[in-house]
């Protein structure tokens, strides 16, 4: 094998809009630049989309349906049927509403079906390679799929900094497992827990919808930002690495999740390990991209571990936006939100582990993120 072919190849293609023809042509180009889809010895391909919440496609919360449509076309041209699915955020149990709002329901028909990953239940999985979890309950549909394509959306994330291909696999776990991942204030533990979930069953291929990405306080309450790329590749970490450069990270391994994945040996450990096809590195950054408010990101990498307990982001209620729906109480993994369902939520700071799940799932944006003094200071010393 030549030195070049040992690299992790990532195919990139510019795509400025979600016009169906433009997306189809760009995705086809990105996939062929990545070496093409691996051969599939099966009749059906599972596409694991990002269907976090019932948000309209232009909100940039979910994988855009035109990207999924183009991907389904690529798979169909290889003579396979397609099932597109995900587990949404904890509280979105209305499947029809989710599929309709995200525009994904309209894709069903002609060899394409859509649904929830949980449709066939979940089962317990254990691995000696786990570093943070003792076990995980994963959707049986995902575990049993002979061929999976991971169709991620590029977004910021207040807790993990970035939501891309590796983070997208978090959605294969059931609610109890996802809550367990969040039951600690350690960013390193969360990164290792997500990596544990990823290594259970890595997808055969990865596609990143970075045509319009999310900047700011993602993965739910950030703002759409036109970034103009489709990425594809067999290695999820390599695709995430390239995507992090779109988000203007000069060192993708400064993102704890990518660092944890790289340390586990599941992808590149340096840029030299990646063969980028269809772009040059300097083309990638979307200058001015607003990263998440994750306070640790504001610190130099060598200080992050020591500072985790001192520099933090906390949930903060903006009462005027709160509709007292009680969702934040339901999603909190450690029962740190008190008050009865008709009252405004009250956060028990002594119990809160600052996972920010309440912020992520609050439907009105009433649960905001506040930086403590040291986090604000870090922001002034090491500005964006
Ligand atoms: S903070 Fe958000 S999730 Fe919690 S009760 Fe208010 S509106 Fe609902
Ligand atoms: S109150 Fe919010 S940030 Fe704190 S532990 Fe609960 S969900 Fe996480």
Tab-separated table of C-alpha atoms and ligand atoms in Angstrom:
chain	number	residue	atom	x	y	z
A	1	UNK	CA	0.000	0.000	0.000
A	2	UNK	CA	1.413	3.410	-0.914
A	3	UNK	CA	1.959	6.139	1.664
A	4	UNK	CA	-0.890	8.170	0.130
A	5	UNK	CA	-3.423	5.324	0.218
A	6	UNK	CA	-2.695	4.740	3.921
A	7	UNK	CA	-4.083	8.184	4.668
A	8	UNK	CA	-7.665	8.825	5.649
A	9	UNK	CA	-9.239	10.326	2.563
A	10	UNK	CA	-11.858	13.048	2.893
A	11	UNK	CA	-13.724	14.239	-0.194
A	12	UNK	CA	-14.900	17.849	-0.196
A	13	UNK	CA	-17.167	19.707	-2.607
A	14	UNK	CA	-18.430	23.277	-2.544
A	15	UNK	CA	-22.203	23.584	-2.357
A	16	UNK	CA	-23.754	26.988	-1.848
A	17	UNK	CA	-27.446	26.105	-1.575
A	18	UNK	CA	-29.917	23.317	-0.901
A	19	UNK	CA	-31.161	23.344	-4.484
A	20	UNK	CA	-31.741	19.633	-5.241
A	21	UNK	CA	-29.580	19.540	-8.396
A	22	UNK	CA	-26.684	21.392	-6.778
A	23	UNK	CA	-26.762	19.147	-3.703
A	24	UNK	CA	-26.982	15.971	-5.803
A	25	UNK	CA	-24.002	16.969	-7.987
A	26	UNK	CA	-21.884	18.169	-5.042
A	27	UNK	CA	-22.579	15.098	-2.924
A	28	UNK	CA	-21.764	12.799	-5.807
A	29	UNK	CA	-18.477	14.674	-6.277
A	30	UNK	CA	-17.588	14.569	-2.562
A	31	UNK	CA	-18.296	10.826	-2.397
A	32	UNK	CA	-16.272	10.033	-5.505
A	33	UNK	CA	-13.398	12.210	-4.212
A	34	UNK	CA	-13.517	10.154	-1.005
A	35	UNK	CA	-13.018	6.983	-3.040
A	36	UNK	CA	-16.695	6.101	-3.497
A	37	UNK	CA	-19.079	4.258	-1.228
A	38	UNK	CA	-17.654	0.962	0.019
A	39	UNK	CA	-19.198	-2.152	-1.533
A	40	UNK	CA	-22.324	-3.282	0.307
A	41	UNK	CA	-23.156	-6.974	0.556
A	42	UNK	CA	-26.715	-6.324	1.699
A	43	UNK	CA	-30.067	-5.168	0.362
A	44	UNK	CA	-30.708	-2.204	2.672
A	45	UNK	CA	-28.497	0.645	3.869
A	46	UNK	CA	-29.268	2.427	7.147
A	47	UNK	CA	-28.682	6.175	7.043
A	48	UNK	CA	-28.203	7.541	10.554
A	49	UNK	CA	-29.315	11.157	10.181
A	50	UNK	CA	-29.297	13.922	12.779
A	51	UNK	CA	-32.957	14.355	13.773
A	52	UNK	CA	-32.379	16.028	17.137
A	53	UNK	CA	-35.660	17.919	17.300
A	54	UNK	CA	-38.716	18.753	15.191
A	55	UNK	CA	-37.023	21.844	13.728
A	56	UNK	CA	-37.547	23.114	10.183
A	57	UNK	CA	-34.592	22.344	7.864
A	58	UNK	CA	-33.524	26.003	7.632
A	59	UNK	CA	-32.865	26.114	11.403
A	60	UNK	CA	-29.727	23.983	10.823
A	61	UNK	CA	-30.550	21.679	13.742
A	62	UNK	CA	-30.983	18.524	11.650
A	63	UNK	CA	-29.443	16.964	8.550
A	64	UNK	CA	-31.086	18.755	5.640
A	65	UNK	CA	-33.595	16.596	3.739
A	66	UNK	CA	-32.037	17.530	0.381
A	67	UNK	CA	-28.728	16.042	1.515
A	68	UNK	CA	-30.564	12.897	2.604
A	69	UNK	CA	-32.470	12.808	-0.689
A	70	UNK	CA	-29.219	13.048	-2.666
A	71	UNK	CA	-27.604	10.388	-0.476
A	72	UNK	CA	-30.595	8.071	-0.930
A	73	UNK	CA	-30.218	8.562	-4.708
A	74	UNK	CA	-26.536	7.530	-4.535
A	75	UNK	CA	-27.442	4.423	-2.563
A	76	UNK	CA	-30.357	3.561	-4.840
A	77	UNK	CA	-28.074	3.784	-7.884
A	78	UNK	CA	-26.126	0.902	-6.312
A	79	UNK	CA	-29.367	-1.120	-6.250
A	80	UNK	CA	-30.025	-0.822	-2.505
A	81	UNK	CA	-33.035	0.310	-0.519
A	82	UNK	CA	-32.581	2.965	2.163
A	83	UNK	CA	-33.868	3.424	5.709
A	84	UNK	CA	-33.309	6.893	7.222
A	85	UNK	CA	-33.612	7.071	11.016
A	86	UNK	CA	-32.449	8.586	14.290
A	87	UNK	CA	-33.397	8.802	17.961
A	88	UNK	CA	-34.422	12.408	18.617
A	89	UNK	CA	-33.730	14.374	21.812
A	90	UNK	CA	-35.239	12.921	24.997
A	91	UNK	CA	-38.598	14.619	24.895
A	92	UNK	CA	-39.572	14.398	21.232
A	93	UNK	CA	-41.721	11.305	21.315
A	94	UNK	CA	-44.129	12.348	18.557
A	95	UNK	CA	-42.618	10.542	15.582
A	96	UNK	CA	-44.981	11.949	12.954
A	97	UNK	CA	-44.375	15.528	14.110
A	98	UNK	CA	-40.612	15.003	14.107
A	99	UNK	CA	-40.492	13.489	10.631
A	100	UNK	CA	-42.820	16.076	9.172
A	101	UNK	CA	-41.198	19.147	10.727
A	102	UNK	CA	-37.705	18.153	9.628
A	103	UNK	CA	-38.858	17.572	6.044
A	104	UNK	CA	-37.683	13.964	6.261
A	105	UNK	CA	-41.107	12.362	5.973
A	106	UNK	CA	-41.378	13.651	2.392
A	107	UNK	CA	-38.428	11.434	1.421
A	108	UNK	CA	-40.269	8.159	1.992
A	109	UNK	CA	-41.333	6.119	-1.026
A	110	UNK	CA	-39.481	4.602	-4.010
A	111	UNK	CA	-37.185	2.384	-1.983
A	112	UNK	CA	-36.738	4.874	0.872
A	113	UNK	CA	-38.304	4.452	4.315
A	114	UNK	CA	-37.978	6.759	7.314
A	115	UNK	CA	-38.482	6.226	11.045
A	116	UNK	CA	-36.954	6.170	14.509
A	117	UNK	CA	-33.926	4.082	15.432
A	118	UNK	CA	-35.832	2.934	18.508
A	119	UNK	CA	-38.525	1.284	16.342
A	120	UNK	CA	-36.974	-2.150	16.934
A	121	UNK	CA	-35.998	-1.637	20.564
A	122	UNK	CA	-32.540	-1.484	22.097
A	123	UNK	CA	-30.188	-3.926	23.754
A	124	UNK	CA	-27.360	-3.812	26.231
A	125	UNK	CA	-23.840	-3.740	24.852
A	126	UNK	CA	-20.579	-4.001	26.781
A	127	UNK	CA	-17.018	-3.712	25.560
A	128	UNK	CA	-13.601	-4.084	27.125
A	129	UNK	CA	-12.597	-1.001	25.180
A	130	UNK	CA	-15.063	1.230	27.069
A	131	UNK	CA	-13.306	3.931	29.086
A	132	UNK	CA	-16.213	5.802	30.666
A	133	UNK	CA	-19.275	3.555	30.493
A	134	UNK	CA	-19.773	0.103	31.983
A	135	UNK	CA	-22.522	-0.700	29.473
A	136	UNK	CA	-24.755	1.012	26.922
A	137	UNK	CA	-28.195	0.319	25.488
A	138	UNK	CA	-28.031	0.826	21.745
A	139	UNK	CA	-30.813	0.711	19.144
A	140	UNK	CA	-31.040	-2.836	17.775
A	141	UNK	CA	-31.764	-1.456	14.326
A	142	UNK	CA	-28.374	0.266	14.377
A	143	UNK	CA	-26.451	-2.670	15.873
A	144	UNK	CA	-27.955	-5.135	13.397
A	145	UNK	CA	-27.627	-2.986	10.271
A	146	UNK	CA	-25.064	-4.565	7.943
A	147	UNK	CA	-24.221	-1.194	6.409
A	148	UNK	CA	-24.543	2.262	7.986
A	149	UNK	CA	-23.957	5.686	6.496
A	150	UNK	CA	-23.587	8.422	9.109
A	151	UNK	CA	-25.216	11.609	7.756
A	152	UNK	CA	-24.196	14.309	10.233
A	153	UNK	CA	-24.942	18.026	10.508
A	154	UNK	CA	-22.093	20.384	11.331
A	155	UNK	CA	-22.979	22.303	14.492
A	156	UNK	CA	-21.454	23.882	17.546
A	157	UNK	CA	-22.273	22.309	20.906
A	158	UNK	CA	-22.161	24.070	24.272
A	159	UNK	CA	-20.811	20.978	26.028
A	160	UNK	CA	-18.729	19.116	23.419
A	161	UNK	CA	-17.851	22.233	21.339
A	162	UNK	CA	-18.595	20.432	18.084
A	163	UNK	CA	-21.334	18.148	16.837
A	164	UNK	CA	-20.288	16.235	13.739
A	165	UNK	CA	-19.844	12.616	12.688
A	166	UNK	CA	-18.611	11.156	15.985
A	167	UNK	CA	-21.154	13.052	18.077
A	168	UNK	CA	-23.941	12.004	15.710
A	169	UNK	CA	-23.536	8.391	16.872
A	170	UNK	CA	-24.558	9.504	20.398
A	171	UNK	CA	-28.130	9.352	19.079
A	172	UNK	CA	-27.943	5.566	18.677
A	173	UNK	CA	-28.137	5.145	22.477
A	174	UNK	CA	-31.355	5.006	24.453
A	175	UNK	CA	-32.379	7.847	26.754
A	176	UNK	CA	-31.086	6.230	29.960
A	177	UNK	CA	-27.639	5.705	28.410
A	178	UNK	CA	-27.504	9.242	27.081
A	179	UNK	CA	-28.430	10.579	30.522
A	180	UNK	CA	-25.713	8.453	32.132
A	181	UNK	CA	-23.151	9.970	29.766
A	182	UNK	CA	-24.128	13.402	31.069
A	183	UNK	CA	-24.128	12.554	34.773
A	184	UNK	CA	-20.711	14.009	35.432
A	185	UNK	CA	-19.308	17.508	35.166
A	186	UNK	CA	-16.149	16.161	33.544
A	187	UNK	CA	-15.842	17.159	29.895
A	188	UNK	CA	-13.194	14.453	29.493
A	189	UNK	CA	-15.557	11.772	30.780
A	190	UNK	CA	-18.296	12.917	28.410
A	191	UNK	CA	-15.862	12.819	25.479
A	192	UNK	CA	-14.800	9.287	26.464
A	193	UNK	CA	-18.424	8.184	26.913
A	194	UNK	CA	-19.359	9.402	23.423
A	195	UNK	CA	-16.277	7.698	22.016
A	196	UNK	CA	-17.347	4.489	23.830
A	197	UNK	CA	-20.653	4.671	21.959
A	198	UNK	CA	-18.879	5.324	18.668
A	199	UNK	CA	-16.518	2.340	18.890
A	200	UNK	CA	-19.383	-0.115	19.440
A	201	UNK	CA	-20.269	-0.015	15.760
A	202	UNK	CA	-18.472	2.560	13.611
A	203	UNK	CA	-20.376	3.453	10.437
A	204	UNK	CA	-19.128	2.256	7.062
A	205	UNK	CA	-19.207	5.760	5.578
A	206	UNK	CA	-19.772	9.353	6.676
A	207	UNK	CA	-21.300	12.411	5.067
A	208	UNK	CA	-21.264	15.879	6.607
A	209	UNK	CA	-23.912	18.462	5.780
A	210	UNK	CA	-21.919	21.675	6.152
A	211	UNK	CA	-23.795	23.639	3.485
A	212	UNK	CA	-25.459	25.636	6.222
A	213	UNK	CA	-23.951	24.874	9.628
A	214	UNK	CA	-24.846	26.066	13.120
A	215	UNK	CA	-22.701	28.617	14.968
A	216	UNK	CA	-22.995	30.020	18.505
A	217	UNK	CA	-24.690	28.071	21.273
A	218	UNK	CA	-25.557	24.858	19.424
A	219	UNK	CA	-26.720	22.179	18.991
A	220	UNK	CA	-30.232	23.614	19.303
A	221	UNK	CA	-30.136	27.323	20.025
A	222	UNK	CA	-27.302	28.473	17.784
A	223	UNK	CA	-27.707	30.363	14.521
A	224	UNK	CA	-27.582	29.014	10.959
A	225	UNK	CA	-24.382	30.018	9.192
A	226	UNK	CA	-23.725	29.468	5.478
A	227	UNK	CA	-20.448	27.550	5.204
A	228	UNK	CA	-20.891	25.991	1.762
A	229	UNK	CA	-19.348	22.501	1.990
A	230	UNK	CA	-20.305	18.861	1.690
A	231	UNK	CA	-17.774	16.391	3.069
A	232	UNK	CA	-17.545	12.615	2.747
A	233	UNK	CA	-15.225	9.882	3.920
A	234	UNK	CA	-14.873	6.418	5.401
A	235	UNK	CA	-13.302	7.669	8.618
A	236	UNK	CA	-15.578	9.740	10.885
A	237	UNK	CA	-12.752	11.426	12.776
A	238	UNK	CA	-11.043	12.486	9.548
A	239	UNK	CA	-14.295	14.068	8.316
A	240	UNK	CA	-14.757	15.809	11.689
A	241	UNK	CA	-11.172	17.035	11.527
A	242	UNK	CA	-11.791	18.739	8.182
A	243	UNK	CA	-15.128	20.085	9.449
A	244	UNK	CA	-13.426	21.599	12.506
A	245	UNK	CA	-11.245	23.623	10.156
A	246	UNK	CA	-14.416	24.957	8.487
A	247	UNK	CA	-15.387	26.134	12.002
A	248	UNK	CA	-12.029	27.948	12.179
A	249	UNK	CA	-10.321	25.683	14.709
A	250	UNK	CA	-6.610	25.875	13.990
A	251	UNK	CA	-6.063	22.683	16.028
A	252	UNK	CA	-9.003	20.214	15.799
A	253	UNK	CA	-7.442	18.143	18.593
A	254	UNK	CA	-8.127	21.044	20.962
A	255	UNK	CA	-11.745	19.799	20.843
A	256	UNK	CA	-11.931	17.254	23.706
A	257	UNK	CA	-14.168	14.842	21.786
A	258	UNK	CA	-11.862	14.717	18.787
A	259	UNK	CA	-8.851	14.394	21.081
A	260	UNK	CA	-10.479	11.480	22.936
A	261	UNK	CA	-11.335	9.762	19.647
A	262	UNK	CA	-7.846	10.279	18.256
A	263	UNK	CA	-6.279	8.961	21.470
A	264	UNK	CA	-8.392	5.803	21.024
A	265	UNK	CA	-6.704	5.275	17.629
A	266	UNK	CA	-9.876	5.416	15.566
A	267	UNK	CA	-8.628	7.955	13.057
A	268	UNK	CA	-5.957	10.525	12.296
A	269	UNK	CA	-3.635	11.872	14.926
A	270	UNK	CA	-2.319	14.699	12.769
A	271	UNK	CA	-3.302	16.588	9.647
A	272	UNK	CA	-0.577	14.728	7.766
A	273	UNK	CA	-2.675	11.553	8.194
A	274	UNK	CA	-5.494	13.017	6.067
A	275	UNK	CA	-5.667	13.182	2.280
A	276	UNK	CA	-8.037	16.050	1.496
A	277	UNK	CA	-9.463	15.753	-2.021
A	278	UNK	CA	-11.390	18.546	-3.759
A	279	UNK	CA	-10.102	21.432	-1.647
A	280	UNK	CA	-6.915	22.872	-0.242
A	281	UNK	CA	-6.696	23.357	3.513
A	282	UNK	CA	-6.676	27.134	3.278
A	283	UNK	CA	-10.043	27.050	1.413
A	284	UNK	CA	-11.845	25.603	4.400
A	285	UNK	CA	-12.219	28.207	7.172
A	286	UNK	CA	-15.473	30.111	7.290
A	287	UNK	CA	-13.904	33.254	8.742
A	288	UNK	CA	-15.782	34.850	11.613
A	289	UNK	CA	-17.522	31.570	12.488
A	290	UNK	CA	-18.823	31.893	16.056
A	291	UNK	CA	-17.733	28.883	18.105
A	292	UNK	CA	-19.775	27.664	21.060
A	293	UNK	CA	-19.508	29.496	24.364
A	294	UNK	CA	-17.783	26.498	25.974
A	295	UNK	CA	-15.623	28.209	28.568
A	296	UNK	CA	-12.863	25.616	28.547
A	297	UNK	CA	-12.340	26.279	24.852
A	298	UNK	CA	-11.236	29.758	25.830
A	299	UNK	CA	-8.283	28.357	27.714
A	300	UNK	CA	-5.043	27.112	26.201
A	301	UNK	CA	-5.203	23.314	25.787
A	302	UNK	CA	-2.566	22.662	28.485
A	303	UNK	CA	-4.714	24.390	31.130
A	304	UNK	CA	-8.032	22.740	30.327
A	305	UNK	CA	-7.779	19.632	32.506
A	306	UNK	CA	-6.687	21.548	35.595
A	307	UNK	CA	-9.249	24.300	35.111
A	308	UNK	CA	-12.383	22.250	34.527
A	309	UNK	CA	-13.680	22.625	38.061
A	310	UNK	CA	-13.012	26.353	38.183
A	311	UNK	CA	-14.092	27.579	34.782
A	312	UNK	CA	-17.647	26.681	33.997
A	313	UNK	CA	-20.866	27.395	32.198
A	314	UNK	CA	-24.130	27.081	34.091
A	315	UNK	CA	-27.786	27.057	33.129
A	316	UNK	CA	-29.584	30.302	33.843
A	317	UNK	CA	-33.337	30.846	33.577
A	318	UNK	CA	-34.777	33.822	31.711
A	319	UNK	CA	-38.233	33.841	33.282
A	320	UNK	CA	-39.858	36.031	30.668
A	321	UNK	CA	-39.233	33.384	27.996
A	322	UNK	CA	-40.258	30.412	30.161
A	323	UNK	CA	-43.600	28.768	29.393
A	324	UNK	CA	-43.347	26.373	32.396
A	325	UNK	CA	-43.501	23.297	30.149
A	326	UNK	CA	-41.361	21.280	32.579
A	327	UNK	CA	-39.202	19.794	29.818
A	328	UNK	CA	-35.998	20.888	31.558
A	329	UNK	CA	-37.044	18.860	34.625
A	330	UNK	CA	-37.665	15.781	32.501
A	331	UNK	CA	-34.275	15.878	30.751
A	332	UNK	CA	-32.042	16.709	33.712
A	333	UNK	CA	-29.923	13.575	34.291
A	334	UNK	CA	-29.397	14.247	38.008
A	335	UNK	CA	-32.780	15.701	39.080
A	336	UNK	CA	-31.259	19.093	39.766
A	337	UNK	CA	-34.337	21.063	38.736
A	338	UNK	CA	-37.004	21.546	41.367
A	339	UNK	CA	-40.462	23.087	41.522
A	340	UNK	CA	-43.719	21.462	40.515
A	341	UNK	CA	-44.806	21.370	36.876
A	342	UNK	CA	-46.923	24.551	37.112
A	343	UNK	CA	-44.051	26.568	38.624
A	344	UNK	CA	-40.965	28.129	37.132
A	345	UNK	CA	-38.035	25.705	37.323
A	346	UNK	CA	-35.523	26.239	40.111
A	347	UNK	CA	-32.000	24.901	39.687
A	348	UNK	CA	-30.343	23.250	42.680
A	349	UNK	CA	-26.789	24.428	42.138
A	350	UNK	CA	-25.379	21.883	44.612
A	351	UNK	CA	-26.767	19.030	42.462
A	352	UNK	CA	-26.320	20.473	38.961
A	353	UNK	CA	-23.418	18.934	37.014
A	354	UNK	CA	-23.588	21.669	34.334
A	355	UNK	CA	-24.278	19.277	31.480
A	356	UNK	CA	-26.535	21.910	29.847
A	357	UNK	CA	-29.056	19.311	28.645
A	358	UNK	CA	-31.790	21.643	29.970
A	359	UNK	CA	-30.446	24.418	27.732
A	360	UNK	CA	-30.271	22.079	24.753
A	361	UNK	CA	-33.853	20.833	25.101
A	362	UNK	CA	-35.645	24.001	26.270
A	363	UNK	CA	-38.093	24.769	23.455
A	364	UNK	CA	-38.207	28.537	23.992
A	365	UNK	CA	-34.575	29.374	24.715
A	366	UNK	CA	-35.529	30.371	28.292
A	367	UNK	CA	-32.747	28.233	29.771
A	368	UNK	CA	-29.685	30.165	28.749
A	369	UNK	CA	-25.987	29.695	29.489
A	370	UNK	CA	-24.091	31.848	31.924
A	371	UNK	CA	-20.313	31.963	32.365
A	372	UNK	CA	-18.810	32.145	35.831
A	373	UNK	CA	-16.275	34.830	36.707
A	374	UNK	CA	-13.211	32.829	35.668
A	375	UNK	CA	-14.834	31.850	32.379
A	376	UNK	CA	-15.543	35.493	31.594
A	377	UNK	CA	-11.997	36.394	32.586
A	378	UNK	CA	-10.618	33.635	30.345
A	379	UNK	CA	-12.670	35.072	27.491
A	380	UNK	CA	-11.046	38.469	27.961
A	381	UNK	CA	-7.505	37.076	28.271
A	382	UNK	CA	-7.788	34.631	25.365
A	383	UNK	CA	-10.380	36.199	23.066
A	384	UNK	CA	-11.811	34.364	20.012
B	1	LIG	S1	-36.948	26.736	31.149
B	1	LIG	FE1	-37.582	26.016	29.124
B	1	LIG	S2	-37.834	23.804	29.359
B	1	LIG	FE2	-37.814	24.679	31.430
B	1	LIG	S3	-39.961	25.030	31.937
B	1	LIG	FE3	-39.178	26.934	31.063
B	1	LIG	S4	-39.647	26.847	28.868
B	1	LIG	FE4	-39.867	24.743	29.695
B	2	LIG	S1	-29.915	21.627	35.775
B	2	LIG	FE1	-29.457	21.582	33.573
B	2	LIG	S2	-27.219	21.795	33.475
B	2	LIG	FE2	-27.744	21.219	35.591
B	2	LIG	S3	-27.523	18.983	35.626
B	2	LIG	FE3	-29.701	19.462	35.183
B	2	LIG	S4	-29.839	19.471	32.928
B	2	LIG	FE4	-27.664	19.562	33.463
